[in-house]
Amino acid sequence: MKKLWQKIDWIVETILGSAAFALGFALFLDPNDINTGGVSGLAMVVRELLGFGSVGTLTMLINIPLFLIGGAKIGKKFFVGSFIGMVLSSVLIDVFALIPWNAPEPLVSALYGGVLCGAGLGMVFVAGASTGGSDILVRLLKKRYRNVPIGRISIFFDTTVVLLTGIVFKDISKALYSGVVVFVCGQVIDAVVYRFDYSRVAMIISPEHEAIAQAIGEKLDRGATYLHGAGSYSKKDMEVVLAVVRKGQLAELKELVMNIDESAFVIVQEAHQVLGDGFSHYSPDAL
């Protein structure tokens, strides 16, 4: 039953993500001749050069060789998910283009289109699929450069298409607006892909370190670690309590510490991709 729900969730995320991407592209970007880069943006450029065709159809045609390469390299699930994403996003771009709609001015369209497209692509990536084309190449590059966030890879790759947009349409403003879309889209992709993976690391210096560590375990259900230290001025040995908590537990942690020792010295910093018991687990296919 659990595996069935996982499959359903995977398909639903792919469908919703593809629909969000297509909606943002068709309603906000295409009417203003601006794009997110990638294959959909390349299809827009090709359409302008040919003088005929639809973005959805051209996207599907350009996708075919890239889709086959990506499916062979990344595996069956990615192949099937990418096929669903590619067909849905391509078809829905043309369907949503039929909606009677007066697109806002270019800057507003770039911002809203970038958010919608980024959210859609992020959902599809989380599902372990893609909308085809450059998304496939981005996933392949991510497997090669594992320390680089996927949104940054996407921004780098899409810049070329943005430059082509300015050249083909002979309008630098379209390239500049497309650059805004690419940036916003990349940021939103990272926000969606890594949305559940931000925690907080707290280092607490207090003579009441034992009581604080015990309270963290009992009230927050989180472990704590002692780091052995010494004051540079006092020369006294001390224990620094190191604890990792979820973002939503930070306020409770600070209140807990202050109730025990209001003069405690607390340092909090953001942690990304915490691996281990109670947090996420390592996967070679993780984004």
mmCIF file of C-alpha atoms in Angstrom:
data_model
loop_
_atom_site.group_PDB
_atom_site.id
_atom_site.type_symbol
_atom_site.label_atom_id
_atom_site.label_comp_id
_atom_site.label_asym_id
_atom_site.label_seq_id
_atom_site.Cartn_x
_atom_site.Cartn_y
_atom_site.Cartn_z
ATOM 1 C CA MET A 1 0.000 0.000 0.000
ATOM 2 C CA LYS A 2 2.839 2.383 0.875
ATOM 3 C CA LYS A 3 4.508 1.774 -2.490
ATOM 4 C CA LEU A 4 1.190 2.383 -4.252
ATOM 5 C CA TRP A 5 0.759 5.758 -2.535
ATOM 6 C CA GLN A 6 4.356 6.657 -3.403
ATOM 7 C CA LYS A 7 3.650 5.943 -7.073
ATOM 8 C CA ILE A 8 0.436 7.971 -6.967
ATOM 9 C CA ASP A 9 2.227 10.862 -5.258
ATOM 10 C CA TRP A 10 5.005 10.724 -7.869
ATOM 11 C CA ILE A 11 2.533 10.856 -10.769
ATOM 12 C CA VAL A 12 0.447 13.631 -9.169
ATOM 13 C CA GLU A 13 3.541 15.788 -8.512
ATOM 14 C CA THR A 14 4.684 15.313 -12.112
ATOM 15 C CA ILE A 15 1.262 16.245 -13.502
ATOM 16 C CA LEU A 16 0.798 19.296 -11.263
ATOM 17 C CA GLY A 17 4.358 20.470 -11.873
ATOM 18 C CA SER A 18 4.014 20.146 -15.643
ATOM 19 C CA ALA A 19 0.704 22.028 -15.540
ATOM 20 C CA ALA A 20 2.177 24.858 -13.438
ATOM 21 C CA PHE A 21 5.126 25.214 -15.802
ATOM 22 C CA ALA A 22 2.874 25.238 -18.890
ATOM 23 C CA LEU A 23 0.509 27.774 -17.307
ATOM 24 C CA GLY A 24 3.306 30.178 -16.430
ATOM 25 C CA PHE A 25 4.852 29.866 -19.869
ATOM 26 C CA ALA A 26 1.642 30.155 -21.915
ATOM 27 C CA LEU A 27 -0.062 32.956 -19.970
ATOM 28 C CA PHE A 28 2.841 35.167 -18.931
ATOM 29 C CA LEU A 29 5.982 34.471 -20.959
ATOM 30 C CA ASP A 30 5.017 33.484 -24.504
ATOM 31 C CA PRO A 31 2.681 36.493 -25.066
ATOM 32 C CA ASN A 32 5.615 38.797 -24.275
ATOM 33 C CA ASP A 33 8.189 36.796 -26.299
ATOM 34 C CA ILE A 34 10.196 36.079 -23.164
ATOM 35 C CA ASN A 35 11.100 32.641 -21.847
ATOM 36 C CA THR A 36 12.734 30.502 -19.178
ATOM 37 C CA GLY A 37 15.546 29.367 -21.451
ATOM 38 C CA GLY A 38 15.802 25.625 -21.998
ATOM 39 C CA VAL A 39 14.026 23.743 -24.763
ATOM 40 C CA SER A 40 10.724 25.622 -24.456
ATOM 41 C CA GLY A 41 12.635 28.868 -24.930
ATOM 42 C CA LEU A 42 14.595 27.348 -27.803
ATOM 43 C CA ALA A 43 11.301 26.279 -29.392
ATOM 44 C CA MET A 44 10.104 29.890 -29.189
ATOM 45 C CA VAL A 45 13.269 31.017 -30.960
ATOM 46 C CA VAL A 46 12.866 28.321 -33.651
ATOM 47 C CA ARG A 47 9.228 29.328 -34.187
ATOM 48 C CA GLU A 48 10.323 32.923 -34.746
ATOM 49 C CA LEU A 49 12.959 31.798 -37.261
ATOM 50 C CA LEU A 50 10.585 29.483 -39.147
ATOM 51 C CA GLY A 51 7.619 31.793 -39.018
ATOM 52 C CA PHE A 52 5.192 28.985 -38.217
ATOM 53 C CA GLY A 53 4.500 26.198 -35.722
ATOM 54 C CA SER A 54 3.553 26.119 -32.056
ATOM 55 C CA VAL A 55 5.854 26.161 -29.062
ATOM 56 C CA GLY A 56 4.366 22.942 -27.676
ATOM 57 C CA THR A 57 4.857 20.939 -30.891
ATOM 58 C CA LEU A 58 8.375 22.236 -31.500
ATOM 59 C CA THR A 59 9.283 21.530 -27.878
ATOM 60 C CA MET A 60 8.238 17.917 -28.282
ATOM 61 C CA LEU A 61 10.229 17.512 -31.510
ATOM 62 C CA ILE A 62 13.405 19.003 -30.012
ATOM 63 C CA ASN A 63 12.932 16.842 -26.928
ATOM 64 C CA ILE A 64 13.009 13.457 -28.652
ATOM 65 C CA PRO A 65 16.813 12.888 -28.910
ATOM 66 C CA LEU A 66 17.513 14.468 -25.515
ATOM 67 C CA PHE A 67 14.728 12.435 -23.957
ATOM 68 C CA LEU A 68 16.157 9.164 -25.266
ATOM 69 C CA ILE A 69 19.649 10.024 -24.023
ATOM 70 C CA GLY A 70 18.384 10.988 -20.573
ATOM 71 C CA GLY A 71 16.202 7.905 -20.237
ATOM 72 C CA ALA A 72 19.126 5.635 -21.070
ATOM 73 C CA LYS A 73 21.482 7.398 -18.650
ATOM 74 C CA ILE A 74 19.284 7.936 -15.588
ATOM 75 C CA GLY A 75 16.932 4.974 -15.509
ATOM 76 C CA LYS A 76 13.421 3.651 -16.016
ATOM 77 C CA LYS A 77 11.613 5.838 -13.467
ATOM 78 C CA PHE A 78 13.178 8.991 -14.866
ATOM 79 C CA PHE A 79 12.385 7.841 -18.409
ATOM 80 C CA VAL A 80 8.698 7.284 -17.639
ATOM 81 C CA GLY A 81 8.403 10.434 -15.513
ATOM 82 C CA SER A 82 10.140 12.540 -18.140
ATOM 83 C CA PHE A 83 7.869 11.146 -20.842
ATOM 84 C CA ILE A 84 4.801 12.147 -18.818
ATOM 85 C CA GLY A 85 6.285 15.560 -18.047
ATOM 86 C CA MET A 86 7.387 16.189 -21.622
ATOM 87 C CA VAL A 87 4.038 15.275 -23.204
ATOM 88 C CA LEU A 88 1.949 17.079 -20.585
ATOM 89 C CA SER A 89 3.955 20.309 -20.564
ATOM 90 C CA SER A 90 4.155 20.411 -24.368
ATOM 91 C CA VAL A 91 0.428 19.760 -24.872
ATOM 92 C CA LEU A 92 -0.679 22.062 -22.045
ATOM 93 C CA ILE A 93 1.427 24.963 -23.340
ATOM 94 C CA ASP A 94 -0.643 24.883 -26.538
ATOM 95 C CA VAL A 95 -3.908 24.314 -24.634
ATOM 96 C CA PHE A 96 -3.347 27.156 -22.161
ATOM 97 C CA ALA A 97 -2.355 29.432 -25.047
ATOM 98 C CA LEU A 98 -6.009 29.261 -26.181
ATOM 99 C CA ILE A 99 -7.223 30.911 -22.965
ATOM 100 C CA PRO A 100 -8.493 34.480 -23.636
ATOM 101 C CA TRP A 101 -6.025 36.507 -21.624
ATOM 102 C CA ASN A 102 -4.304 39.843 -21.761
ATOM 103 C CA ALA A 103 -0.849 39.276 -20.357
ATOM 104 C CA PRO A 104 0.504 41.955 -17.977
ATOM 105 C CA GLU A 105 3.423 44.140 -18.992
ATOM 106 C CA PRO A 106 6.756 42.289 -19.494
ATOM 107 C CA LEU A 107 8.341 42.822 -16.072
ATOM 108 C CA VAL A 108 5.265 41.655 -14.151
ATOM 109 C CA SER A 109 4.914 38.719 -16.558
ATOM 110 C CA ALA A 110 8.593 37.844 -16.085
ATOM 111 C CA LEU A 111 8.202 37.736 -12.300
ATOM 112 C CA TYR A 112 4.942 35.785 -12.174
ATOM 113 C CA GLY A 113 5.889 33.530 -15.069
ATOM 114 C CA GLY A 114 9.262 32.810 -13.443
ATOM 115 C CA VAL A 115 7.617 31.881 -10.139
ATOM 116 C CA LEU A 116 5.042 29.583 -11.772
ATOM 117 C CA CYS A 117 7.565 27.905 -14.073
ATOM 118 C CA GLY A 118 10.100 27.504 -11.268
ATOM 119 C CA ALA A 119 7.512 26.010 -8.922
ATOM 120 C CA GLY A 120 6.379 23.614 -11.633
ATOM 121 C CA LEU A 121 9.878 22.486 -12.547
ATOM 122 C CA GLY A 122 10.779 22.112 -8.878
ATOM 123 C CA MET A 123 7.792 19.820 -8.282
ATOM 124 C CA VAL A 124 8.720 17.709 -11.286
ATOM 125 C CA PHE A 125 12.347 17.446 -10.131
ATOM 126 C CA VAL A 126 11.230 16.421 -6.633
ATOM 127 C CA ALA A 127 9.117 13.672 -8.217
ATOM 128 C CA GLY A 128 12.293 12.332 -9.839
ATOM 129 C CA ALA A 129 11.264 13.306 -13.361
ATOM 130 C CA SER A 130 11.622 16.240 -15.742
ATOM 131 C CA THR A 131 9.750 18.077 -18.480
ATOM 132 C CA GLY A 132 12.350 16.845 -20.943
ATOM 133 C CA GLY A 133 14.926 18.812 -22.891
ATOM 134 C CA SER A 134 17.270 20.955 -20.844
ATOM 135 C CA ASP A 135 15.808 19.498 -17.643
ATOM 136 C CA ILE A 136 17.297 16.152 -18.652
ATOM 137 C CA LEU A 137 20.679 17.729 -19.253
ATOM 138 C CA VAL A 138 20.432 19.584 -15.942
ATOM 139 C CA ARG A 139 19.795 16.295 -14.123
ATOM 140 C CA LEU A 140 22.735 14.666 -15.916
ATOM 141 C CA LEU A 141 24.985 17.600 -14.992
ATOM 142 C CA LYS A 142 23.738 17.392 -11.407
ATOM 143 C CA LYS A 143 24.907 13.787 -11.239
ATOM 144 C CA ARG A 144 28.332 14.971 -12.393
ATOM 145 C CA TYR A 145 28.539 18.142 -10.237
ATOM 146 C CA ARG A 146 26.808 16.975 -7.060
ATOM 147 C CA ASN A 147 27.869 19.928 -4.908
ATOM 148 C CA VAL A 148 26.143 22.523 -7.112
ATOM 149 C CA PRO A 149 22.439 23.304 -6.405
ATOM 150 C CA ILE A 150 20.237 22.231 -9.279
ATOM 151 C CA GLY A 151 18.760 25.725 -9.694
ATOM 152 C CA ARG A 152 22.210 27.198 -10.358
ATOM 153 C CA ILE A 153 22.925 24.570 -13.000
ATOM 154 C CA SER A 154 19.620 25.462 -14.626
ATOM 155 C CA ILE A 155 20.466 29.194 -14.607
ATOM 156 C CA PHE A 156 23.861 28.565 -16.217
ATOM 157 C CA PHE A 157 22.411 26.352 -18.945
ATOM 158 C CA ASP A 158 19.494 28.649 -19.788
ATOM 159 C CA THR A 159 21.640 31.754 -20.252
ATOM 160 C CA THR A 160 22.559 30.664 -23.789
ATOM 161 C CA VAL A 161 18.914 30.481 -24.840
ATOM 162 C CA VAL A 162 18.273 33.895 -23.312
ATOM 163 C CA LEU A 163 21.062 35.378 -25.431
ATOM 164 C CA LEU A 164 19.603 33.695 -28.538
ATOM 165 C CA THR A 165 16.219 35.241 -27.697
ATOM 166 C CA GLY A 166 17.696 38.734 -27.822
ATOM 167 C CA ILE A 167 19.529 38.022 -31.086
ATOM 168 C CA VAL A 168 16.665 36.356 -32.978
ATOM 169 C CA PHE A 169 13.962 38.788 -31.843
ATOM 170 C CA LYS A 170 16.423 41.678 -32.346
ATOM 171 C CA ASP A 171 15.320 43.158 -29.053
ATOM 172 C CA ILE A 172 17.733 43.324 -26.138
ATOM 173 C CA SER A 173 14.880 44.045 -23.737
ATOM 174 C CA LYS A 174 13.410 40.582 -24.412
ATOM 175 C CA ALA A 175 16.748 39.020 -23.493
ATOM 176 C CA LEU A 176 16.921 41.121 -20.334
ATOM 177 C CA TYR A 177 13.380 40.169 -19.303
ATOM 178 C CA SER A 178 14.187 36.531 -20.053
ATOM 179 C CA GLY A 179 17.230 36.871 -17.810
ATOM 180 C CA VAL A 180 14.922 37.960 -14.987
ATOM 181 C CA VAL A 181 12.758 34.895 -15.625
ATOM 182 C CA VAL A 182 15.758 32.553 -15.584
ATOM 183 C CA PHE A 183 17.001 33.990 -12.282
ATOM 184 C CA VAL A 184 13.598 33.888 -10.573
ATOM 185 C CA CYS A 185 12.890 30.423 -11.946
ATOM 186 C CA GLY A 186 16.220 29.077 -10.666
ATOM 187 C CA GLN A 187 15.669 30.509 -7.185
ATOM 188 C CA VAL A 188 12.162 29.064 -6.969
ATOM 189 C CA ILE A 189 13.382 25.652 -8.181
ATOM 190 C CA ASP A 190 15.893 25.537 -5.322
ATOM 191 C CA ALA A 191 13.231 26.704 -2.843
ATOM 192 C CA VAL A 192 10.853 23.921 -3.921
ATOM 193 C CA VAL A 193 13.449 21.156 -4.253
ATOM 194 C CA TYR A 194 15.085 21.880 -0.902
ATOM 195 C CA ARG A 195 11.951 23.146 0.883
ATOM 196 C CA PHE A 196 11.932 20.481 3.612
ATOM 197 C CA ASP A 197 15.664 20.389 4.081
ATOM 198 C CA TYR A 198 16.496 23.523 6.045
ATOM 199 C CA SER A 199 17.372 23.114 9.702
ATOM 200 C CA ARG A 200 19.092 25.219 12.338
ATOM 201 C CA VAL A 201 22.334 24.475 14.141
ATOM 202 C CA ALA A 202 22.659 25.986 17.611
ATOM 203 C CA MET A 203 25.847 26.215 19.638
ATOM 204 C CA ILE A 204 25.083 27.026 23.268
ATOM 205 C CA ILE A 205 27.720 28.122 25.790
ATOM 206 C CA SER A 206 26.543 27.917 29.372
ATOM 207 C CA PRO A 207 27.650 26.486 32.720
ATOM 208 C CA GLU A 208 24.207 24.799 32.719
ATOM 209 C CA HIS A 209 25.132 22.720 29.684
ATOM 210 C CA GLU A 210 23.965 19.434 31.216
ATOM 211 C CA ALA A 211 20.495 20.769 32.056
ATOM 212 C CA ILE A 212 20.197 22.355 28.587
ATOM 213 C CA ALA A 213 21.255 19.176 26.771
ATOM 214 C CA GLN A 214 18.807 17.119 28.839
ATOM 215 C CA ALA A 215 15.948 19.548 28.139
ATOM 216 C CA ILE A 216 16.665 19.475 24.395
ATOM 217 C CA GLY A 217 16.372 15.695 24.445
ATOM 218 C CA GLU A 218 13.225 15.595 26.583
ATOM 219 C CA LYS A 219 11.248 18.568 25.230
ATOM 220 C CA LEU A 220 12.410 18.803 21.608
ATOM 221 C CA ASP A 221 13.189 15.128 21.050
ATOM 222 C CA ARG A 222 16.557 16.074 19.600
ATOM 223 C CA GLY A 223 20.014 14.885 20.493
ATOM 224 C CA ALA A 224 22.812 17.165 21.640
ATOM 225 C CA THR A 225 26.594 16.903 21.442
ATOM 226 C CA TYR A 226 29.223 18.344 23.752
ATOM 227 C CA LEU A 227 32.113 20.164 22.122
ATOM 228 C CA HIS A 228 35.045 20.585 24.503
ATOM 229 C CA GLY A 229 36.254 24.179 24.610
ATOM 230 C CA ALA A 230 38.046 26.743 26.743
ATOM 231 C CA GLY A 231 37.535 30.461 27.265
ATOM 232 C CA SER A 232 40.305 32.535 25.686
ATOM 233 C CA TYR A 233 40.079 35.095 28.500
ATOM 234 C CA SER A 234 39.089 33.011 31.514
ATOM 235 C CA LYS A 235 41.173 29.982 30.448
ATOM 236 C CA LYS A 236 38.445 27.830 31.986
ATOM 237 C CA ASP A 237 37.384 24.586 30.359
ATOM 238 C CA MET A 238 33.752 24.501 29.217
ATOM 239 C CA GLU A 239 31.318 22.353 27.289
ATOM 240 C CA VAL A 240 29.587 23.793 24.236
ATOM 241 C CA VAL A 241 26.219 22.199 23.482
ATOM 242 C CA LEU A 242 25.721 21.546 19.776
ATOM 243 C CA ALA A 243 22.148 20.789 18.693
ATOM 244 C CA VAL A 244 20.414 20.556 15.317
ATOM 245 C CA VAL A 245 16.681 21.311 15.227
ATOM 246 C CA ARG A 246 14.011 21.827 12.631
ATOM 247 C CA LYS A 247 13.370 25.406 11.575
ATOM 248 C CA GLY A 248 10.005 25.404 13.375
ATOM 249 C CA GLN A 249 11.647 24.355 16.644
ATOM 250 C CA LEU A 250 14.063 27.297 16.837
ATOM 251 C CA ALA A 251 11.846 29.591 18.919
ATOM 252 C CA GLU A 252 11.126 26.773 21.368
ATOM 253 C CA LEU A 253 14.848 26.001 21.632
ATOM 254 C CA LYS A 254 15.742 29.601 22.471
ATOM 255 C CA GLU A 255 12.975 29.817 25.062
ATOM 256 C CA LEU A 256 14.105 26.538 26.575
ATOM 257 C CA VAL A 257 17.714 27.742 26.894
ATOM 258 C CA MET A 258 16.772 31.142 28.331
ATOM 259 C CA ASN A 259 14.509 29.536 30.938
ATOM 260 C CA ILE A 260 17.475 27.536 32.197
ATOM 261 C CA ASP A 261 20.177 30.184 31.828
ATOM 262 C CA GLU A 262 19.174 33.656 30.659
ATOM 263 C CA SER A 263 22.823 34.649 30.313
ATOM 264 C CA ALA A 264 23.666 31.713 28.017
ATOM 265 C CA PHE A 265 25.531 32.537 24.825
ATOM 266 C CA VAL A 266 23.655 31.109 21.831
ATOM 267 C CA ILE A 267 24.874 31.026 18.227
ATOM 268 C CA VAL A 268 22.356 29.949 15.552
ATOM 269 C CA GLN A 269 23.108 29.297 11.905
ATOM 270 C CA GLU A 270 21.288 27.709 8.986
ATOM 271 C CA ALA A 271 22.049 24.125 8.057
ATOM 272 C CA HIS A 272 21.266 22.585 4.697
ATOM 273 C CA GLN A 273 20.788 18.869 4.021
ATOM 274 C CA VAL A 274 21.190 17.423 7.479
ATOM 275 C CA LEU A 275 21.653 13.665 7.158
ATOM 276 C CA GLY A 276 21.014 11.196 9.940
ATOM 277 C CA ASP A 277 18.406 9.843 12.341
ATOM 278 C CA GLY A 278 15.421 12.171 12.610
ATOM 279 C CA PHE A 279 16.394 14.077 9.472
ATOM 280 C CA SER A 280 16.907 13.026 5.856
ATOM 281 C CA HIS A 281 18.895 10.047 4.621
ATOM 282 C CA TYR A 282 21.538 9.979 1.943
ATOM 283 C CA SER A 283 20.530 8.905 -1.543
ATOM 284 C CA PRO A 284 22.838 8.828 -4.574
ATOM 285 C CA ASP A 285 19.928 10.180 -6.649
ATOM 286 C CA ALA A 286 19.254 13.116 -4.324
ATOM 287 C CA LEU A 287 19.188 16.550 -5.928
#
